Coordinates of C-alpha atoms in Angstrom, one line a residue:
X1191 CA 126.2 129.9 177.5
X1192 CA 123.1 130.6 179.7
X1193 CA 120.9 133.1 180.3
X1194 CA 122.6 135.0 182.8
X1195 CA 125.9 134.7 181.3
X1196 CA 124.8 136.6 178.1
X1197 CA 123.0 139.2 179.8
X1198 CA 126.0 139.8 181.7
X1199 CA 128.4 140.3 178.9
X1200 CA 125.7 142.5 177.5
X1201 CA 125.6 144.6 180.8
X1202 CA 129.3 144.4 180.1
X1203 CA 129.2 146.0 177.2
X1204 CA 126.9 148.6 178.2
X1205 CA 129.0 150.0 180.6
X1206 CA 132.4 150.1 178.4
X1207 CA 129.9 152.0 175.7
X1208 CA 128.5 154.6 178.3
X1209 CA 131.7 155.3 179.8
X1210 CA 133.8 155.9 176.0
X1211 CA 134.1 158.8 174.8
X1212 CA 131.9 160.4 172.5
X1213 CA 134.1 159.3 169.2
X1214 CA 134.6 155.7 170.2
X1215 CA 131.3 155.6 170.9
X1216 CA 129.9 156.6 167.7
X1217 CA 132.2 154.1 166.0
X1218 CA 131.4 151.5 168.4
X1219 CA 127.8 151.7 167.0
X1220 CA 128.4 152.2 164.0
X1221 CA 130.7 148.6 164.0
X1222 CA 127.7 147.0 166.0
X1223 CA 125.2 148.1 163.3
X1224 CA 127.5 146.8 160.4
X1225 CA 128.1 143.5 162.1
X1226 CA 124.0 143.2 162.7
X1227 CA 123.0 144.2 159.1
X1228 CA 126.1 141.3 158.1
X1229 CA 124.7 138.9 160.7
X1230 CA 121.1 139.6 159.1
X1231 CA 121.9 139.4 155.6
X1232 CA 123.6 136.2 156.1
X1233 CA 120.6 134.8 158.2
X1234 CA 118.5 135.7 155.0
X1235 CA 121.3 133.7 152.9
X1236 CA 121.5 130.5 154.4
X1237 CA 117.6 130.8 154.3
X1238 CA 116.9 131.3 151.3
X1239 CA 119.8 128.3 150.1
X1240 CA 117.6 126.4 152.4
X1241 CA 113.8 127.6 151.0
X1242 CA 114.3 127.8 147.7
X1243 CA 114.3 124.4 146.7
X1244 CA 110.5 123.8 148.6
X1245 CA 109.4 127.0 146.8
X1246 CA 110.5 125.4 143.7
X1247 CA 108.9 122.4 144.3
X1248 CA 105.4 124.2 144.8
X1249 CA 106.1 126.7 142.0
X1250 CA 105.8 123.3 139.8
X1251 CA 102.4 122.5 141.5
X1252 CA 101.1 126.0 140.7
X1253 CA 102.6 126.0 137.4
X1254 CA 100.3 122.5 136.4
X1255 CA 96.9 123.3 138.3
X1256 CA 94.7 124.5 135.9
X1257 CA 95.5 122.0 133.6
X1258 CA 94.7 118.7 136.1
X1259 CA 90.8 117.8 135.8
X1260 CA 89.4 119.7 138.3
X1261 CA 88.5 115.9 140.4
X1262 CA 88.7 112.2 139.4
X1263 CA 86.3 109.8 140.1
X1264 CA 87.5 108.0 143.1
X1265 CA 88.9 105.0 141.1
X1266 CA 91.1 106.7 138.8
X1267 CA 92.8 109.0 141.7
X1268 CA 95.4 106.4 141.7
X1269 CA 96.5 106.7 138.0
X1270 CA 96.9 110.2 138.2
X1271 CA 96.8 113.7 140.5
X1272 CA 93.3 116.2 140.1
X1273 CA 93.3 119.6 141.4
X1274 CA 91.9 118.5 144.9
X1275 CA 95.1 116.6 145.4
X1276 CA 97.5 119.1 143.7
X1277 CA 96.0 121.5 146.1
X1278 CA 96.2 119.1 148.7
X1279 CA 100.4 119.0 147.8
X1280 CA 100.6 122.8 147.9
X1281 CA 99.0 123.2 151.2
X1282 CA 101.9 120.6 152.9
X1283 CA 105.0 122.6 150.9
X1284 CA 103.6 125.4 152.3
X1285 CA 103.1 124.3 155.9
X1286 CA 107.0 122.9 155.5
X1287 CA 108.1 126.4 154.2
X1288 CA 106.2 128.4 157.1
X1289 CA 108.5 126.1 159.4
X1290 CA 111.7 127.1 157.9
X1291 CA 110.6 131.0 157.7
X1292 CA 109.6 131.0 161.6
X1293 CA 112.9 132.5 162.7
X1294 CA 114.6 135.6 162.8
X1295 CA 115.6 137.7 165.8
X1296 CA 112.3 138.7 166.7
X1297 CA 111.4 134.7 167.1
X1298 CA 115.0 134.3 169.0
X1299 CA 114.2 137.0 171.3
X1300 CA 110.2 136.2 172.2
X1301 CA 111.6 132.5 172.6
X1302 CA 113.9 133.5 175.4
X1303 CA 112.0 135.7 176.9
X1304 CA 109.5 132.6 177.0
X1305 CA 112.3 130.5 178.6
X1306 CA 113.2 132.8 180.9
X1307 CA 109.7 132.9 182.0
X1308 CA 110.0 129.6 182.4
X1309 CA 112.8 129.4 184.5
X1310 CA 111.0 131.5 187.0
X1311 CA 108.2 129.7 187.4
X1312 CA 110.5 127.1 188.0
X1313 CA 111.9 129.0 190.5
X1314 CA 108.8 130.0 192.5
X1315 CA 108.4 126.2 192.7
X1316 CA 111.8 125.8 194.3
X1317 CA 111.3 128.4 197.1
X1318 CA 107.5 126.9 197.7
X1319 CA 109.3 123.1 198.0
X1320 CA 112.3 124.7 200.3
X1321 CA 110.2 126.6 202.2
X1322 CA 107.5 123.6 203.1
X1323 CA 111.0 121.3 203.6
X1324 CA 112.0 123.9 206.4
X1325 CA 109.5 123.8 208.2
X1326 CA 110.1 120.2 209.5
X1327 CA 114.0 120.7 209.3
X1328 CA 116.1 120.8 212.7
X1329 CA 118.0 123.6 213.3
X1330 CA 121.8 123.5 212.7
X1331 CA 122.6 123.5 216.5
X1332 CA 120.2 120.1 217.0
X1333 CA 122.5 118.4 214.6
X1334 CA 125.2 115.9 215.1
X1335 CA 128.5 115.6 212.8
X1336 CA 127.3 113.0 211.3
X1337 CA 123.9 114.0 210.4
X1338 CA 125.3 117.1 208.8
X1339 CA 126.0 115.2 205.9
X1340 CA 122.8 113.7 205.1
X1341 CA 120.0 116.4 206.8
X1342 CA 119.4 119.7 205.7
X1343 CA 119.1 122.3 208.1
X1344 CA 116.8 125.5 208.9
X1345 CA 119.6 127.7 208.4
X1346 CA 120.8 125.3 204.8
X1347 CA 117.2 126.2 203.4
X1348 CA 117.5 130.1 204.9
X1349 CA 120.5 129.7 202.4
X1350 CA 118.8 128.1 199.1
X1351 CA 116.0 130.0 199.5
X1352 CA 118.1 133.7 199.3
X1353 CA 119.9 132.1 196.3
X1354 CA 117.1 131.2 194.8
X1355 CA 115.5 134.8 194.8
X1356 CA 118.5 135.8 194.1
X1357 CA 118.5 133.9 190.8
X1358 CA 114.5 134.9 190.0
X1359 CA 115.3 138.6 190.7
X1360 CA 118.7 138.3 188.0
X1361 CA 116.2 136.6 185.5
X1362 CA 113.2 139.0 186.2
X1363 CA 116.1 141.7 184.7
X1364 CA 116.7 139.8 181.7
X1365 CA 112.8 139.5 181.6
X1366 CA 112.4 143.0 181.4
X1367 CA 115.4 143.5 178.9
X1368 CA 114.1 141.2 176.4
X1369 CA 110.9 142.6 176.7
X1370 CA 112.5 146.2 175.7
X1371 CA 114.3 144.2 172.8
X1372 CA 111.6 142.8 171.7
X1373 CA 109.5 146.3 171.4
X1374 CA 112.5 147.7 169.6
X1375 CA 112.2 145.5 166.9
X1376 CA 109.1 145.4 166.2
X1377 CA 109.2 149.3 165.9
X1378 CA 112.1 148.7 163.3
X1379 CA 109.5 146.7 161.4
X1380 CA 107.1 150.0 162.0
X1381 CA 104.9 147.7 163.8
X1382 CA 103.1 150.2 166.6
X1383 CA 103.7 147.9 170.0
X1384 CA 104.1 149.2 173.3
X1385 CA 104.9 147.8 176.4
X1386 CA 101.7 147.1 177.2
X1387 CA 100.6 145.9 173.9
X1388 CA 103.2 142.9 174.4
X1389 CA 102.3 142.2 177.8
X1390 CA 98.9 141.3 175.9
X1391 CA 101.0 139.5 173.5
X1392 CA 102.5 137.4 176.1
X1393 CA 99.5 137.0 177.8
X1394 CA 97.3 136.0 175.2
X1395 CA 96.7 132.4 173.4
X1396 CA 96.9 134.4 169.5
X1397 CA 100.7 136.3 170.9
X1398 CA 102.8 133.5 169.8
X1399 CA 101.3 133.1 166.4
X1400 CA 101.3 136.8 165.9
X1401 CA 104.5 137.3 166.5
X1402 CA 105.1 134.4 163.8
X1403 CA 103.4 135.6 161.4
X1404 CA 105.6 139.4 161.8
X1405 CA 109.0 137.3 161.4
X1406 CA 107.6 134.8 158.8
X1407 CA 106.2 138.7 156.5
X1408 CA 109.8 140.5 157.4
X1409 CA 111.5 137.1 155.8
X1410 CA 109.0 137.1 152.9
X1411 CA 110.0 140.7 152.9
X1412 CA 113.5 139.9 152.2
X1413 CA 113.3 136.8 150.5
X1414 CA 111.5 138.6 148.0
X1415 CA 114.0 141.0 147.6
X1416 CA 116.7 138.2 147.0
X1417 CA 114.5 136.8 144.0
X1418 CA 113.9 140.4 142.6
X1419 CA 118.4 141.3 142.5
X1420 CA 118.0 137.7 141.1
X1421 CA 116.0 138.4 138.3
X1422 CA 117.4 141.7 137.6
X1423 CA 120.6 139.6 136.8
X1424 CA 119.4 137.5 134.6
X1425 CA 119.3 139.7 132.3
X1426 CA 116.6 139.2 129.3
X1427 CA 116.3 135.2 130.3
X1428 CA 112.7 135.2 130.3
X1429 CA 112.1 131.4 131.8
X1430 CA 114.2 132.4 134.7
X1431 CA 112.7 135.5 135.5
X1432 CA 109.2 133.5 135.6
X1433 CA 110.7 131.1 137.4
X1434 CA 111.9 133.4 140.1
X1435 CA 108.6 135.1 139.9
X1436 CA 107.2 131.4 140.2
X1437 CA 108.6 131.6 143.9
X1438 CA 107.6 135.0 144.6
X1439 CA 103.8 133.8 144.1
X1440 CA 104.5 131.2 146.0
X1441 CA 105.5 133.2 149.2
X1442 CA 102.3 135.2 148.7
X1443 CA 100.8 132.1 148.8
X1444 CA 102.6 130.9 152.3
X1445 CA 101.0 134.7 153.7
X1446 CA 97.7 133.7 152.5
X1447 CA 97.8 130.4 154.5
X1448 CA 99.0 131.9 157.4
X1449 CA 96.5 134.4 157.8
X1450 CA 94.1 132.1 157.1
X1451 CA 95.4 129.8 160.2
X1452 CA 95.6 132.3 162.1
X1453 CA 91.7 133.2 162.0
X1454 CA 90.8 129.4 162.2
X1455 CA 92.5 129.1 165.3
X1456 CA 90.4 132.1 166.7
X1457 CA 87.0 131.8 165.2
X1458 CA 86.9 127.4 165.6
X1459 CA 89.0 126.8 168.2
X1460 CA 89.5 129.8 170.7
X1461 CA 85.9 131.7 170.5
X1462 CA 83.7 128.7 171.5
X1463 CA 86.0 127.3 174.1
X1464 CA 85.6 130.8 176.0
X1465 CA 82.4 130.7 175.3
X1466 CA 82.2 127.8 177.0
X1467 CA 83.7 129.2 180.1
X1468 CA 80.8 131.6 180.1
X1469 CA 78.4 129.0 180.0
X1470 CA 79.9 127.0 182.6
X1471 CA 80.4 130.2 185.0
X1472 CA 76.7 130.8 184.1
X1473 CA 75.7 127.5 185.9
X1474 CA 78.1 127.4 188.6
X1475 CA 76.6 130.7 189.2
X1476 CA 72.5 129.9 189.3
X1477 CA 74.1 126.2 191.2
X1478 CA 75.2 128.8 194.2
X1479 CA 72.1 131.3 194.1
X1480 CA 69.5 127.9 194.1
X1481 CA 72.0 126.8 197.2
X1482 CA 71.9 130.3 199.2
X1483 CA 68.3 130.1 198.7
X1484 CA 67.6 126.9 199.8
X1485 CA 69.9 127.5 202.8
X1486 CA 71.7 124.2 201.4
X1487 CA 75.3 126.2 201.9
X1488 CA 78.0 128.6 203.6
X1489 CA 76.4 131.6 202.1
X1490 CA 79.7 134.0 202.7
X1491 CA 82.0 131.2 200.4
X1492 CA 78.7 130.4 197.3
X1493 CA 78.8 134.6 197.1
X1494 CA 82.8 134.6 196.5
X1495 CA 81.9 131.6 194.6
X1496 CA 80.0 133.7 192.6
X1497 CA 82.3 137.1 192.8
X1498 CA 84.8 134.3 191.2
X1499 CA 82.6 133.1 188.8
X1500 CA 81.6 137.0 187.8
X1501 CA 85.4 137.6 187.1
X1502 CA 85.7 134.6 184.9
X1503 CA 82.8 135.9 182.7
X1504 CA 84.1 139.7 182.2
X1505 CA 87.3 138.1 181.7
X1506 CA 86.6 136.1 178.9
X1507 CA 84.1 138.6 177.3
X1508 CA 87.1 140.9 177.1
X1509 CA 89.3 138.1 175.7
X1510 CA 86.5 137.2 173.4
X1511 CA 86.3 141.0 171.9
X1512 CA 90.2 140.6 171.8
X1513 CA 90.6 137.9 169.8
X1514 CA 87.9 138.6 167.4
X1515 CA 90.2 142.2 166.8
X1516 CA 92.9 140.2 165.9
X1517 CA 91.0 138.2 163.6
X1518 CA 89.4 140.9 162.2
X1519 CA 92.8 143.2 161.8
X1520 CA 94.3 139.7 159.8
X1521 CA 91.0 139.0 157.8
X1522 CA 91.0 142.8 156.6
X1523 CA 94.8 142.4 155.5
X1524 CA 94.1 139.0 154.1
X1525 CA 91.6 140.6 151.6
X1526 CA 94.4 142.5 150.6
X1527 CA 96.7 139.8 150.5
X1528 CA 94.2 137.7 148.2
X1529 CA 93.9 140.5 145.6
X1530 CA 97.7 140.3 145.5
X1531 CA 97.6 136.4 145.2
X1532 CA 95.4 136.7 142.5
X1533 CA 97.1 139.4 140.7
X1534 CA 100.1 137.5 141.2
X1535 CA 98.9 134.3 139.6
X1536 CA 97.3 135.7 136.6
X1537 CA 100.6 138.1 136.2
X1538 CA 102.7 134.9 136.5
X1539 CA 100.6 132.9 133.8
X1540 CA 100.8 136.1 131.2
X1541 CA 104.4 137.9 131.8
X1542 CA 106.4 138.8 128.2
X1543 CA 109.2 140.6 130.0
X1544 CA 111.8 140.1 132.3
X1545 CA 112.4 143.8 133.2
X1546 CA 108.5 143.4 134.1
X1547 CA 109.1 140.5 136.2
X1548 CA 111.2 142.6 138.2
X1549 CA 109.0 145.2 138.6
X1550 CA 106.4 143.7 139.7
X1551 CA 108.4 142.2 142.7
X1552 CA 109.4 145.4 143.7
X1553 CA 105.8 146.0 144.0
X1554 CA 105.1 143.0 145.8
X1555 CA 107.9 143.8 148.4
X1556 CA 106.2 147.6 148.8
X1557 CA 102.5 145.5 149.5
X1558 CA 104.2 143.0 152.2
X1559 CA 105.9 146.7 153.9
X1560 CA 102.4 148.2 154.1
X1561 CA 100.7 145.0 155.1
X1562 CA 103.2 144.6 158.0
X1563 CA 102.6 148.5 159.8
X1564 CA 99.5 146.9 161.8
X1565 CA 98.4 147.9 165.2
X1566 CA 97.2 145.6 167.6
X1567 CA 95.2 146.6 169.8
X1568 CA 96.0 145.8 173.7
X1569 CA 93.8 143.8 176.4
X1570 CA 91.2 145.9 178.2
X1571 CA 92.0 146.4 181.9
X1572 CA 95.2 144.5 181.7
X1573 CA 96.2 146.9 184.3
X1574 CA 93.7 145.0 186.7
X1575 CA 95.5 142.3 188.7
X1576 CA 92.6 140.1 189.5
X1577 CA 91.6 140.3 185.6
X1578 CA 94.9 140.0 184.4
X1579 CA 95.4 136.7 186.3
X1580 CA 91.9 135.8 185.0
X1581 CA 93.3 136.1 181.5
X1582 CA 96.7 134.2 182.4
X1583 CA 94.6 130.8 183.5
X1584 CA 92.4 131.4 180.3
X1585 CA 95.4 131.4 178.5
X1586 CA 97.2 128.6 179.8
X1587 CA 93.9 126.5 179.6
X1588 CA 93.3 127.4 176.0
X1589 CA 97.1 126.1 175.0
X1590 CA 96.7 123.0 177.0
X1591 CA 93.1 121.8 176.4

């Protein structure tokens, strides 16, 4: 089923719901909550049958850390594991787990609208390539029987091209519908995003890791409710308790990694490379003010050469001061997060008490609620064309180096 297809049955069901009377109605959302929340808590389900045996499998690492020397010398690495390569384990069952938690709604949603996107570029492309084919095309009336068949008219490209709007304007609606979904979910997870925050989402190279790291927390979230019923049920069975708890560290750990990707990405990869833009507008710039005075140049295009190159400096300082918020709202909440890895660990190692074990979860699950109510800040002057396109090309640049 396509894109257009499902928004149409969902326009579909709009209509019956706004037309029903005020009864039906309330029980028609009512039903469409209950089958949501279902839907949900079997999503978390099959997850979790499908985590829990990776989070077990690094529980074990954490368990044994402390007690591997600390590093081998190089020739006795092969006879047994230090804590260099036990750490070195971890680190790829977490990456494999932070695969498996990058989906929920939210991630369903943002990659839609992202194919959706997609398809509209696609389309622009279309209506450039008819509209270049026309111009050399015959009209229908200079046309033979015969070469109907094989040549493609004026008036057959007057025809693709209106069906090809036609099909960017229907996909510009679903654009703007998932956008909406998407803001309403992120309020459900009391995360404070407007419309305009996400349009500096979309438009930025740290969006589509922020919005992974939301649904990877939210399925922490309820992971780690699922190990805290667990342990509730077991009753006074202290090894499974720890072992439960075991997995809850473990998930703590998987935050604490992606945080700390997150900020890489930004302060290695992303800073320097706009600062490198800067540096090379720099030059282009003195290149065109040397020309102009030397008279070695078309003064009127080397001063929009330079206009352009002035645009491309604000632009990325702006992006710059973005991105470093961003890192700096995730490296304040991964401070926070490393107090509660810590306390987690040493918690883990020293538990007597099941009914403690539980307890502590419930905590755990209150920290990953508050951690998750961040507010991202939006782009400055996103409302101004020229230096919204500016950012756009950064961005695209930046994710295909």
């Amino acid at each position: 089923m396509n894109h257009r297809m499902i928004h149409a049955l969902a326009v579909s069901f709009f209509i019956a719901a706004t037309f029903a009377p005020a009864n039906d109605l309330r029980a028609q959302e009512e039903t469409l909550e209950d089958q949501l929340r279902q839907k949900e808590e079997d999503r978390i389900g099959r997850l979790f049958e499908k985590i829990v045996p990776t989070l077990d499998e690094a529980r074990k690492l954490v368990d044994r850390h402390d007690q591997l020397p600390k590093r081998r010398f190089l020739l006795l690495r092969p006879f047994g594991d230090d804590q260099e390569s036990n750490e070195a384990e971890t680190t790829q069952l977490l990456d494999e787990a932070i695969e498996m938690l990058d989906s929920s709604p939210l991630r369903d949603l943002w990659r839609e609208l992202h194919a959706t996107r997609k398809l509209i570029r696609k389309g622009h492309h279309k209506l450039a390539e008819y509209r270049q084919r026309r111009v050399s095309a015959p009209r229908e009336k200079e046309t033979g029987l015969l070469d109907r068949a094989f040549v493609s008219t004026k008036e057959d490209y007057d025809k693709m091209i209106a069906a090809e709007e036609g099909e960017i304007e229907a996909s510009e609606k679903i654009v703007d519908d998932l956008k909406d979904g998407i803001v309403k979910l992120l309020k459900e997870l009391h995360l404070d995003i407007d419309r305009d925050g996400l349009e500096s989402l979309l438009s930025s190279v740290s969006g589509d890791d922020f919005v992974s790291m939301i649904a990877l927390f939210d399925n922490i979230r309820q992971l780690t409710g699922q190990l805290q019923n667990l342990t509730e049920q077991s009753g006074e069975a202290l090894d499974i308790a720890k072992r439960y708890y075991g997995m809850h560290v473990v998930l703590v750990k998987i935050m604490d990694r992606m945080q700390h990707r997150f900020i890489t990405e930004i302060d290695e990869e992303h800073i320097p490379r706009l600062q490198g833009y800067t540096k090379d507008a720099e030059g282009n710039i003195r290149q065109a003010l040397e020309l102009i005075r030397k008279e070695g140049g078309d003064e009127s295009i080397l001063r929009s050469n330079i206009e352009s190159n002035e645009l491309t400096m604000r632009a990325a300082k702006l992006y710059t001061e973005y991105l470093l918020q961003n890192a700096d709202l995730i490296r304040s909440e991964n401070k926070q997060i490393k107090k509660n890895l810590s306390t987690a660990l040493n918690t883990y190692k020293t538990v007597k008490l099941s009914s403690d074990v539980s307890r502590l979860m419930k905590t755990g699950r209150q920290n990953f609620e508050a951690l998750m109510k961040l507010q991202i800040p939006p782009l400055r002057e996103f409302r101004n064309e020229m230096l919204r396109k500016e950012y756009q090309r950064m961005t695209t640049e930046l994710l295909n180096p």
